[in-house]
PDB file of C-alpha atoms and ligand atoms in Angstrom:
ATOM      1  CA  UNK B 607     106.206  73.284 106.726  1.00 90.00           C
ATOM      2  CA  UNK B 608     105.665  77.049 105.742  1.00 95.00           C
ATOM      3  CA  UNK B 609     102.118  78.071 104.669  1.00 97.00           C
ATOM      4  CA  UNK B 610     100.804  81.375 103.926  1.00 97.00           C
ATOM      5  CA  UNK B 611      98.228  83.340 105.786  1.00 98.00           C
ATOM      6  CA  UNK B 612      96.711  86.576 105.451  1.00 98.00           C
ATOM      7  CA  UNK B 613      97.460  88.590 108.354  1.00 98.00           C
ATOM      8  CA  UNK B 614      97.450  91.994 110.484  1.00 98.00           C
ATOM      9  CA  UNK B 615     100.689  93.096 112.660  1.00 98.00           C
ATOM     10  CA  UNK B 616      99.638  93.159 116.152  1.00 98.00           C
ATOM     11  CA  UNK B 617     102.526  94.255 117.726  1.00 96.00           C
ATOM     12  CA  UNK B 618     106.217  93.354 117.821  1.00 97.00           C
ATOM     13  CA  UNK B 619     109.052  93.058 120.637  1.00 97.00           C
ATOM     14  CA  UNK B 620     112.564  93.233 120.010  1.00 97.00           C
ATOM     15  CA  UNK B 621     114.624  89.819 120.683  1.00 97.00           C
ATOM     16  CA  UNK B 622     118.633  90.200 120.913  1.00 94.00           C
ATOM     17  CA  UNK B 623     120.204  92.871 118.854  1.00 94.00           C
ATOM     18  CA  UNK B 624     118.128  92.227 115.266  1.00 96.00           C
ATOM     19  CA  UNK B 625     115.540  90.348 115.536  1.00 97.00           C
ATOM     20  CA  UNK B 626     112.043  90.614 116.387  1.00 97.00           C
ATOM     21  CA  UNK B 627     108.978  88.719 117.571  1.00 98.00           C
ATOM     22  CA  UNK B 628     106.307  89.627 115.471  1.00 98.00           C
ATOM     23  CA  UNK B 629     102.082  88.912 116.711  1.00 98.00           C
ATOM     24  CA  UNK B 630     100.138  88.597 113.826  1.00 98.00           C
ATOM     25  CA  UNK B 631      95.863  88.377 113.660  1.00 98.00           C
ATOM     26  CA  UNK B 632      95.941  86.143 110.924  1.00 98.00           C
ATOM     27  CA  UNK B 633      91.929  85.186 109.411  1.00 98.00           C
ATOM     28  CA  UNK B 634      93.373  81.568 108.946  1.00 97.00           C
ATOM     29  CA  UNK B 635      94.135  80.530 112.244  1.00 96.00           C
ATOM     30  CA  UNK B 636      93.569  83.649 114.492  1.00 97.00           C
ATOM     31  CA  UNK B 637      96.512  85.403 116.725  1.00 97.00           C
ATOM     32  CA  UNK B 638     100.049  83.255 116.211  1.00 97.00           C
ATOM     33  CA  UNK B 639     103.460  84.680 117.028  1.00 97.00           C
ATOM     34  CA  UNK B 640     106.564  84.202 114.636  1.00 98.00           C
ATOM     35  CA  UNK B 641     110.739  85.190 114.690  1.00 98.00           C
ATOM     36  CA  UNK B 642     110.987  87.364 112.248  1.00 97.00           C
ATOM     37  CA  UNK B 643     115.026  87.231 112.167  1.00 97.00           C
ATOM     38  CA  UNK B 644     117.117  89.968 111.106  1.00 96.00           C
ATOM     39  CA  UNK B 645     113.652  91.945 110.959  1.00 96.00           C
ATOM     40  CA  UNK B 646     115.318  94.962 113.023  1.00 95.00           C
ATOM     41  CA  UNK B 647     117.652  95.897 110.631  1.00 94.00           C
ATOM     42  CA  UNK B 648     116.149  98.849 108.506  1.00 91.00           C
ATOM     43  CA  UNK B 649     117.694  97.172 105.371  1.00 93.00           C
ATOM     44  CA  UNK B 650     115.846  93.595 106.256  1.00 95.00           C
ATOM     45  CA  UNK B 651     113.564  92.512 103.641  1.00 94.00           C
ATOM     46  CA  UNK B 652     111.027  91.696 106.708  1.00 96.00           C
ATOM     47  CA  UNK B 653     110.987  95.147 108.086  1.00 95.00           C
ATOM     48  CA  UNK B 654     108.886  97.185 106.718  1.00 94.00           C
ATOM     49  CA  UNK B 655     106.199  93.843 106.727  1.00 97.00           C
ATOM     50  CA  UNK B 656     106.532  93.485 110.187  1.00 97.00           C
ATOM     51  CA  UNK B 657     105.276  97.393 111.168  1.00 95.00           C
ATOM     52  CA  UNK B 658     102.113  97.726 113.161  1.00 95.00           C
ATOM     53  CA  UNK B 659      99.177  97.664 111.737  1.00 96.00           C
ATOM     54  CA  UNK B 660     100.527  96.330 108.803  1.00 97.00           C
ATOM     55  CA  UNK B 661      98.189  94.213 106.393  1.00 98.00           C
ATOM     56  CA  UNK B 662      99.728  91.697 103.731  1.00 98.00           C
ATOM     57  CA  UNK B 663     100.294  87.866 103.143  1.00 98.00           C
ATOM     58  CA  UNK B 664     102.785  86.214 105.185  1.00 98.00           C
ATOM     59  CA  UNK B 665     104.857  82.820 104.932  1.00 98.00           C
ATOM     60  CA  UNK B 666     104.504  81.540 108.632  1.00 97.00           C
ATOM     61  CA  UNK B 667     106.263  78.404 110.270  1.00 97.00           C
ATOM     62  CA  UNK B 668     103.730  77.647 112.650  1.00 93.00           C
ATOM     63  CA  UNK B 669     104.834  76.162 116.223  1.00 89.00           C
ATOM     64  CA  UNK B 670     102.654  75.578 119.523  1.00 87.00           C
ATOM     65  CA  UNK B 671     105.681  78.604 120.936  1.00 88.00           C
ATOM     66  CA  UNK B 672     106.499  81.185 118.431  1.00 95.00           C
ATOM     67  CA  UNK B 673     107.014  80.099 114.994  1.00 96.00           C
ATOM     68  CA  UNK B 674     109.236  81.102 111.823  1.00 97.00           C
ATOM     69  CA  UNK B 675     108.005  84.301 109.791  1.00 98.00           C
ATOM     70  CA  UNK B 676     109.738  83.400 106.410  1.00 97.00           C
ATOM     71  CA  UNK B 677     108.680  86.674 104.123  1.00 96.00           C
ATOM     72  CA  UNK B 678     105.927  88.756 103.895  1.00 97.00           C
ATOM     73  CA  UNK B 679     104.170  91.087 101.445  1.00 98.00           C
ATOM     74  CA  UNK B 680     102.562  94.183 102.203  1.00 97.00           C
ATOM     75  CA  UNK B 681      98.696  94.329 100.551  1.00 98.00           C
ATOM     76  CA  UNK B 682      98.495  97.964 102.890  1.00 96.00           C
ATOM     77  CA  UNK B 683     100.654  99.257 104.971  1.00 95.00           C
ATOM     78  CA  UNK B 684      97.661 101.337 106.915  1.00 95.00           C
ATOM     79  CA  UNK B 685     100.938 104.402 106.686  1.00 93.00           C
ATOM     80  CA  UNK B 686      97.659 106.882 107.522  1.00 93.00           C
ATOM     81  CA  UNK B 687      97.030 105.324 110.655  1.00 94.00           C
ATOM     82  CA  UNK B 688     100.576 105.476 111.779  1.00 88.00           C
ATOM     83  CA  UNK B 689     101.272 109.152 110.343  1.00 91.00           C
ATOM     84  CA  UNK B 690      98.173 110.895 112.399  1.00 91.00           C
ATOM     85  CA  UNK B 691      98.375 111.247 116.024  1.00 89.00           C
ATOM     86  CA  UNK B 692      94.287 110.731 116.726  1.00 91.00           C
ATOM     87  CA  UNK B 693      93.596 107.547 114.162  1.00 94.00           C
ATOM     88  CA  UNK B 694      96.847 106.097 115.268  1.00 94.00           C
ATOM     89  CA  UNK B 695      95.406 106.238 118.967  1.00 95.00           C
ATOM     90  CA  UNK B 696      92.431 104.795 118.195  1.00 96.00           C
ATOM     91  CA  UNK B 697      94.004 101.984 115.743  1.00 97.00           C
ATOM     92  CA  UNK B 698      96.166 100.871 118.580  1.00 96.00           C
ATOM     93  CA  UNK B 699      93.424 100.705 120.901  1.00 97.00           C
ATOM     94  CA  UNK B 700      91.317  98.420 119.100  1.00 97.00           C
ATOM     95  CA  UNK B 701      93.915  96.534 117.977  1.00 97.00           C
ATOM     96  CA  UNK B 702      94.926  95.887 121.983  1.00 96.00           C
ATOM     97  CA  UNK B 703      91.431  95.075 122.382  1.00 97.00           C
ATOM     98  CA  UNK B 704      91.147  92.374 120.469  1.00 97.00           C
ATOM     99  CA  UNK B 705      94.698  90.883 121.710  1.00 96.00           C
ATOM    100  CA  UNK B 706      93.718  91.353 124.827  1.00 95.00           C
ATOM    101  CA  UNK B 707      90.720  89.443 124.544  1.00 94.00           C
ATOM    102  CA  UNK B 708      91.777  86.498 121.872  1.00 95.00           C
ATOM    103  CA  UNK B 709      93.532  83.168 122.761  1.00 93.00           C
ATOM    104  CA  UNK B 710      96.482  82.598 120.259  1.00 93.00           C
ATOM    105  CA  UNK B 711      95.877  79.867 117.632  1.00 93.00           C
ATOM    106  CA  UNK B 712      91.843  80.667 118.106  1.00 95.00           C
ATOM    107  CA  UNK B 713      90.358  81.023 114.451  1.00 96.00           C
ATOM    108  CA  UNK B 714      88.178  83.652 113.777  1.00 96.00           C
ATOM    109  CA  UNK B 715      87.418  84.851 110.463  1.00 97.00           C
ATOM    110  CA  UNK B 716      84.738  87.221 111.718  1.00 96.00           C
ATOM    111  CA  UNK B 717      86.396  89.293 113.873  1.00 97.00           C
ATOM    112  CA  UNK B 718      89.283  89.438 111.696  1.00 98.00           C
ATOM    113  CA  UNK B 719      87.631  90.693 108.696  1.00 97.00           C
ATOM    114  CA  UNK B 720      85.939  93.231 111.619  1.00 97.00           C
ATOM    115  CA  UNK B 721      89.288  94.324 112.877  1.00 98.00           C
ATOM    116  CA  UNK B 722      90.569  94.673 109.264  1.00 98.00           C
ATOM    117  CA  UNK B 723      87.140  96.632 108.195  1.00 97.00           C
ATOM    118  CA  UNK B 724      87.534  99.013 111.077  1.00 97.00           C
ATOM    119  CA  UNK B 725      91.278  99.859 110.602  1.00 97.00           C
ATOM    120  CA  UNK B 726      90.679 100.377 106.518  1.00 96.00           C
ATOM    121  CA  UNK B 727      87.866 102.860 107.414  1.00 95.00           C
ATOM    122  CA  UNK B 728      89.766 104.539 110.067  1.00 95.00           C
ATOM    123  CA  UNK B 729      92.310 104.723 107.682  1.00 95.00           C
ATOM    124  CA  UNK B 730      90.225 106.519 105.148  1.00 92.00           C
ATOM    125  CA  UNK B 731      89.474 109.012 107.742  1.00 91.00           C
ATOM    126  CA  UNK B 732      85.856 108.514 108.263  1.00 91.00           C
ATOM    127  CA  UNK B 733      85.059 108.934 112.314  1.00 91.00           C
ATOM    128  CA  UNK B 734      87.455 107.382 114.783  1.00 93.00           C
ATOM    129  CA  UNK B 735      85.148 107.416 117.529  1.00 93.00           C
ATOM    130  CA  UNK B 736      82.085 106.076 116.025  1.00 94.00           C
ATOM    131  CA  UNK B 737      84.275 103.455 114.543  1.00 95.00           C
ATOM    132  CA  UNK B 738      85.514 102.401 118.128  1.00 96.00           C
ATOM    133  CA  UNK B 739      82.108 102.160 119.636  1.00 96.00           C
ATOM    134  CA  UNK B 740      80.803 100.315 116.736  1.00 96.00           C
ATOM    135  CA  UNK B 741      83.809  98.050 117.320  1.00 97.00           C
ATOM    136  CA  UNK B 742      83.328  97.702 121.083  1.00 97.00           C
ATOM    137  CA  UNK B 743      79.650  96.670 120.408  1.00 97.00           C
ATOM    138  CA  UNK B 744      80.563  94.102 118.294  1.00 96.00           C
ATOM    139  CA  UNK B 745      83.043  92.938 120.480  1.00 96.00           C
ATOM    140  CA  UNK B 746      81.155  91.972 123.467  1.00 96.00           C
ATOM    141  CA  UNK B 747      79.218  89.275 121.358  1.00 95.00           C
ATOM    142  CA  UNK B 748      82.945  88.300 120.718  1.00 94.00           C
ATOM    143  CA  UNK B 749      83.887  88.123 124.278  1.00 95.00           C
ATOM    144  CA  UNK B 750      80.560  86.530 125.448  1.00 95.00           C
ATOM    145  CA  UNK B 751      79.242  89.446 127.639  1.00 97.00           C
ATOM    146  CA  UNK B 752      76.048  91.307 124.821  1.00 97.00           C
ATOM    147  CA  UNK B 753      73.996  93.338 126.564  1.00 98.00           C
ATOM    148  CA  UNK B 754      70.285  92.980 126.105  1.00 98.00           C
ATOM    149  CA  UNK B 755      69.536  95.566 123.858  1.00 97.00           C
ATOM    150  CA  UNK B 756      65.738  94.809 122.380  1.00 95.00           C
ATOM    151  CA  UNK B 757      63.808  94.617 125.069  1.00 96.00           C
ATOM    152  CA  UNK B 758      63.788  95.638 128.720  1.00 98.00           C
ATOM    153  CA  UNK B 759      66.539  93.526 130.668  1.00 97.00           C
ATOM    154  CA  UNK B 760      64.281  93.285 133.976  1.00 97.00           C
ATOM    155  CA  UNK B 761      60.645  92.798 132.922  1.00 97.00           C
ATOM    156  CA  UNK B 762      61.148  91.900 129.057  1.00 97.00           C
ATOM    157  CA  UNK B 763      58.760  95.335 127.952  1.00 97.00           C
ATOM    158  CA  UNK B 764      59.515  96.081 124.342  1.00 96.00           C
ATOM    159  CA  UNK B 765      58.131  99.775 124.449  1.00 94.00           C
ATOM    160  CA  UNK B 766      58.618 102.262 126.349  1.00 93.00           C
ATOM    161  CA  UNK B 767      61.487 104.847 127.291  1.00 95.00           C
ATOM    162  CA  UNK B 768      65.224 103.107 127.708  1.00 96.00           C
ATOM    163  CA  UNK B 769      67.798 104.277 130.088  1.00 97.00           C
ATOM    164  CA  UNK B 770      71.075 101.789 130.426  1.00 98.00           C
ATOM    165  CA  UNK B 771      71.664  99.961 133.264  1.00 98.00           C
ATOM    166  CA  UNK B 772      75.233  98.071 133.508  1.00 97.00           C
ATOM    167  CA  UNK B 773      73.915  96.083 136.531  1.00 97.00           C
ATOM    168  CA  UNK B 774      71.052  94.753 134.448  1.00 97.00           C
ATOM    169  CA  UNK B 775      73.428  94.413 131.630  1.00 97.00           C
ATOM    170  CA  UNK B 776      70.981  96.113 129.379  1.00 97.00           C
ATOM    171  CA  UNK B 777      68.045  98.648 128.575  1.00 98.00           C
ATOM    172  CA  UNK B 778      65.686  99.179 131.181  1.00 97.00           C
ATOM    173  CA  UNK B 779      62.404 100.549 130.446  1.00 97.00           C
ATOM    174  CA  UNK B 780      60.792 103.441 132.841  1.00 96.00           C
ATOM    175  CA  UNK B 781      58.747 101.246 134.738  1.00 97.00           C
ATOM    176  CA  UNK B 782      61.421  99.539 135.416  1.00 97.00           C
ATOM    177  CA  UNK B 783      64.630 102.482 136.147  1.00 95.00           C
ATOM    178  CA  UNK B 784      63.592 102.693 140.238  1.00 95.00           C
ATOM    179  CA  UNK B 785      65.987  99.392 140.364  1.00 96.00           C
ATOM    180  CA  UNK B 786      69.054 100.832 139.419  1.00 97.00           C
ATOM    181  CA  UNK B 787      69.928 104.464 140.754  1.00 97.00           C
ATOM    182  CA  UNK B 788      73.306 104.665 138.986  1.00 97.00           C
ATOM    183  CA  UNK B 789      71.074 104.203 135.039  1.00 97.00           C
ATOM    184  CA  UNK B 790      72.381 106.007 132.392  1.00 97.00           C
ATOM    185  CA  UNK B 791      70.138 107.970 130.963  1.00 96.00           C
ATOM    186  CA  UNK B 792      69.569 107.372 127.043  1.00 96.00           C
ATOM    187  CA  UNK B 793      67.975 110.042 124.063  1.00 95.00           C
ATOM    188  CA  UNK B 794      66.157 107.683 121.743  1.00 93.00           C
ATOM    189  CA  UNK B 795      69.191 108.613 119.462  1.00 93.00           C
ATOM    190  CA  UNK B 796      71.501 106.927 121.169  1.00 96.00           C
ATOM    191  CA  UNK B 797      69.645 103.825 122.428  1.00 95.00           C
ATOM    192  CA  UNK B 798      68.750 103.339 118.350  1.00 94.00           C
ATOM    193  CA  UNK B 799      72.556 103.538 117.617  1.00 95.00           C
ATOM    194  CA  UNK B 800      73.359 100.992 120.248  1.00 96.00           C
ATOM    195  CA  UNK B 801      71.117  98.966 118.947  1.00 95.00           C
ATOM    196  CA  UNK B 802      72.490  99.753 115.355  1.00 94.00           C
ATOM    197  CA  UNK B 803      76.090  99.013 115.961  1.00 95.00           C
ATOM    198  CA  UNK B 804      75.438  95.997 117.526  1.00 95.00           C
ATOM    199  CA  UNK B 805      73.584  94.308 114.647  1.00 94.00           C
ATOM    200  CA  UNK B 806      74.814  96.348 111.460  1.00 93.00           C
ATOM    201  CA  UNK B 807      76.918  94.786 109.140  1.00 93.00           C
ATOM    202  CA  UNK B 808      80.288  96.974 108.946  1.00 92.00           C
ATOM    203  CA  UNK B 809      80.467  96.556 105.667  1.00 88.00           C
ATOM    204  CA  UNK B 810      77.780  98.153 104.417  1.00 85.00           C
ATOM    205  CA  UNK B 811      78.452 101.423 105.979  1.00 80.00           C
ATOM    206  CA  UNK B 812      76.170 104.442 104.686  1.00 75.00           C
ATOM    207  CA  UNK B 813      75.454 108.133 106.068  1.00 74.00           C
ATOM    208  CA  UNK B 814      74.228 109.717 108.846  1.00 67.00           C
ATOM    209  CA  UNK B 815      75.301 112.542 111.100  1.00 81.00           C
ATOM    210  CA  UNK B 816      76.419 111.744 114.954  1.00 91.00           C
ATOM    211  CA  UNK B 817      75.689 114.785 117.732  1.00 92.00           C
ATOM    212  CA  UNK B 818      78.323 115.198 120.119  1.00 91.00           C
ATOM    213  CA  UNK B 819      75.532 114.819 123.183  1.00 93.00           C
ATOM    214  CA  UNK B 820      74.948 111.700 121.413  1.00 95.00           C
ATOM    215  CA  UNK B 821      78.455 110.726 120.965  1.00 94.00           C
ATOM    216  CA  UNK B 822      79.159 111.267 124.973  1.00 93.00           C
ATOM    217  CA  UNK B 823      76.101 108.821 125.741  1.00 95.00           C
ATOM    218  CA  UNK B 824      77.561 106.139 123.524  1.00 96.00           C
ATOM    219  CA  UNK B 825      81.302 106.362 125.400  1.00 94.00           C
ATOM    220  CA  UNK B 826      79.926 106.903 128.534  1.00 95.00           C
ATOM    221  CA  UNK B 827      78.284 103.321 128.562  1.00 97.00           C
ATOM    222  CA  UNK B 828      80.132 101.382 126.914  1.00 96.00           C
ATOM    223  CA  UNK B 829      83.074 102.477 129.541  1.00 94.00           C
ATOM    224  CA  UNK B 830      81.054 101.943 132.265  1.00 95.00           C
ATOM    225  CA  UNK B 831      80.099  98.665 130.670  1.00 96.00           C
ATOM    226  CA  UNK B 832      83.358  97.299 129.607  1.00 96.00           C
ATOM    227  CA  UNK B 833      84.958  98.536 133.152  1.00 94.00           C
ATOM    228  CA  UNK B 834      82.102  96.205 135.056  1.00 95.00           C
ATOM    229  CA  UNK B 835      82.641  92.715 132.584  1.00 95.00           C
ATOM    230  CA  UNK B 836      85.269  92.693 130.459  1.00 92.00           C
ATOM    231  CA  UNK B 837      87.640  92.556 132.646  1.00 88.00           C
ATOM    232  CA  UNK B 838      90.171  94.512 130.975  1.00 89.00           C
ATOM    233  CA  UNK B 839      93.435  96.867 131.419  1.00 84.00           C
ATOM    234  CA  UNK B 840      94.348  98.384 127.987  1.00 90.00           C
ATOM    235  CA  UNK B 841      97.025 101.396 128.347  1.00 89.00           C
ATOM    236  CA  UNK B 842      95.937 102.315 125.160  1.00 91.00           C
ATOM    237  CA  UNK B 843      92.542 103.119 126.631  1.00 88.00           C
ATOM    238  CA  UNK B 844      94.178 105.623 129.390  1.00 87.00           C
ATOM    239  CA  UNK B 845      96.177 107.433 126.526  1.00 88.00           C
ATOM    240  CA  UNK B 846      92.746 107.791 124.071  1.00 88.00           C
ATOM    241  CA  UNK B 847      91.438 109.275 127.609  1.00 85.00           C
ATOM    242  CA  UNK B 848      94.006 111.356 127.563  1.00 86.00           C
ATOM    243  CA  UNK B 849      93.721 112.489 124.060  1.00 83.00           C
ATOM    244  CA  UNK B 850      89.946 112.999 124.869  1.00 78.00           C
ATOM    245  CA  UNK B 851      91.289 116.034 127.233  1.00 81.00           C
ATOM    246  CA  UNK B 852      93.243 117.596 125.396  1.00 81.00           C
ATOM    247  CA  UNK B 853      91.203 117.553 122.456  1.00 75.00           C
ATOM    248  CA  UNK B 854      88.922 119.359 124.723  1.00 75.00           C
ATOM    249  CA  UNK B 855      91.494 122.051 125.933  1.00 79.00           C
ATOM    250  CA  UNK B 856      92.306 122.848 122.378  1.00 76.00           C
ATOM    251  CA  UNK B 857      89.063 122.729 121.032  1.00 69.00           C
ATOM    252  CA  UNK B 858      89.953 120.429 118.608  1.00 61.00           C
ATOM    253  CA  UNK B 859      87.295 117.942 117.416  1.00 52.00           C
ATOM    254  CA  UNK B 860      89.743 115.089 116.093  1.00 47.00           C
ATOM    255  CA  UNK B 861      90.362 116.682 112.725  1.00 43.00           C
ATOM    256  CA  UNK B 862      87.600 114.630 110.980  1.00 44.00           C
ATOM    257  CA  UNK B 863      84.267 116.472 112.088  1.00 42.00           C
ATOM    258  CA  UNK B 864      81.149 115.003 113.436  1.00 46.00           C
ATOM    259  CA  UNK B 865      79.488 114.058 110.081  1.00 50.00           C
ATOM    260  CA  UNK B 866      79.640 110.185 109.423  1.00 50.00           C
ATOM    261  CA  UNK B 867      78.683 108.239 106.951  1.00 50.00           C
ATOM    262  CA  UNK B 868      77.037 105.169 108.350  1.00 51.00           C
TER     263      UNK B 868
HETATM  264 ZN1  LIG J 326      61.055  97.038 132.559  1.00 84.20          ZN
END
């Protein structure tokens, strides 16, 4: 039986000489895989609908193995997030963070509408990194690890000055920091945003401004976080690091600024 889905392109591997296995994040029935035969051939009706990051409707044959994709039509092909060096770096990465930590056939309209929010911003060219750490936030309710974020995670204080503490897996307050010598240390801008991206709703994004100080807070964290419990390896990850320096050595700041609108 062939039913249609809505659905982002994951990724894709080749399989013999023209055809390709295509992983799709669909919001009807999470991460499936499908044949898409012939799909290598540039004159294939399934090969421009089968390019990452892709986002259309697609006529699946499901299986419990890799199922049949039939045809597919683009609704946005997400072409700016493949034609720019810096939103294609951070596209992939979030994208391989969510396969990474998804079980195939594992519904979850939530996080697919999130993924599909995050690329269509991205896309527009509003701030790739505040975009990823809003993502990450939101993504360690998905994988079951939140920090404790509205109070302190030792004695429960709600006021107070926060630092971070991964092992406490949350704020601490300064009565509190002694316990954990390795704390990150946290501007009230930057424990508010935490806070922010972890609760906002991504669709109702309006304006503020994000300092870089700020900005190297946020990453710092969450990779310190995400390195302790998530458990992780994402190549993508090493290659934004990468980016990150040279960025740096060229003084470049990503080509979009540090003005968001949140
Ligand atoms: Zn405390």
């Amino acid at each position: 039986m062939f039913e249609m889905c809505e659905a982002i392109v994951m990724r894709t591997v080749d399989y013999g000489e023209t055809n390709k296995i295509v992983t799709l994040f669909t919001r009807e029935w999470g991460k499936v895989a499908a044949m898409a035969r012939g799909a290598k051939k540039p004159s294939s009706r399934l090969s421009a609908v089968t390019q990452p990051l892709s986002y259309g409707h697609y006529v699946i044959r499901r299986s419990r193995g890799v199922g049949v994709l039939h045809q597919g039509e683009l609704i946005d092909s997400m072409r700016a997030l493949r034609e720019d060096l810096f939103a294609a770096a951070y596209a992939a990465y979030i994208v391989e963070l969510t396969d990474k930590s998804t079980e195939e056939q594992k519904r979850n309209p939530y996080l697919f509408e999130l993924l599909l929010q995050t690329l269509q911003y991205m896309s527009e060219g509003r701030d790739l990194e505040i975009l990823t750490f809003i993502y990450e936030m939101k993504m360690l309710a998905v994988l079951g690890i939140p920090p404790v974020l509205d109070r302190c995670a030792r004695c429960g204080a709600t006021e107070g000055h926060f630092s971070f503490s991964v092992k406490e897996a949350g704020f601490l307050c300064h009565r509190c920091e002694a316990s954990d010598p390795h704390r990150f240390p946290l501007s009230p801008a930057t424990a508010r945003l935490l806070r922010l991206f972890f609760h906002m709703d991504l669709a109702r994004l309006g304006s503020i401004s994000v300092k870089e100080s700020t900005k190297a807070e946020l990453g710092a964290v969450l990779s310190a976080y995400y390195d302790e419990y998530a458990g992780l390896s994402l190549k993508t990850k090493r290659f934004l690091q990468q980016i990150g320096e040279w960025k740096d050595k060229l003084g470049l700041d990503g080509g979009k600024g540090t003005s968001f609108s949140l």
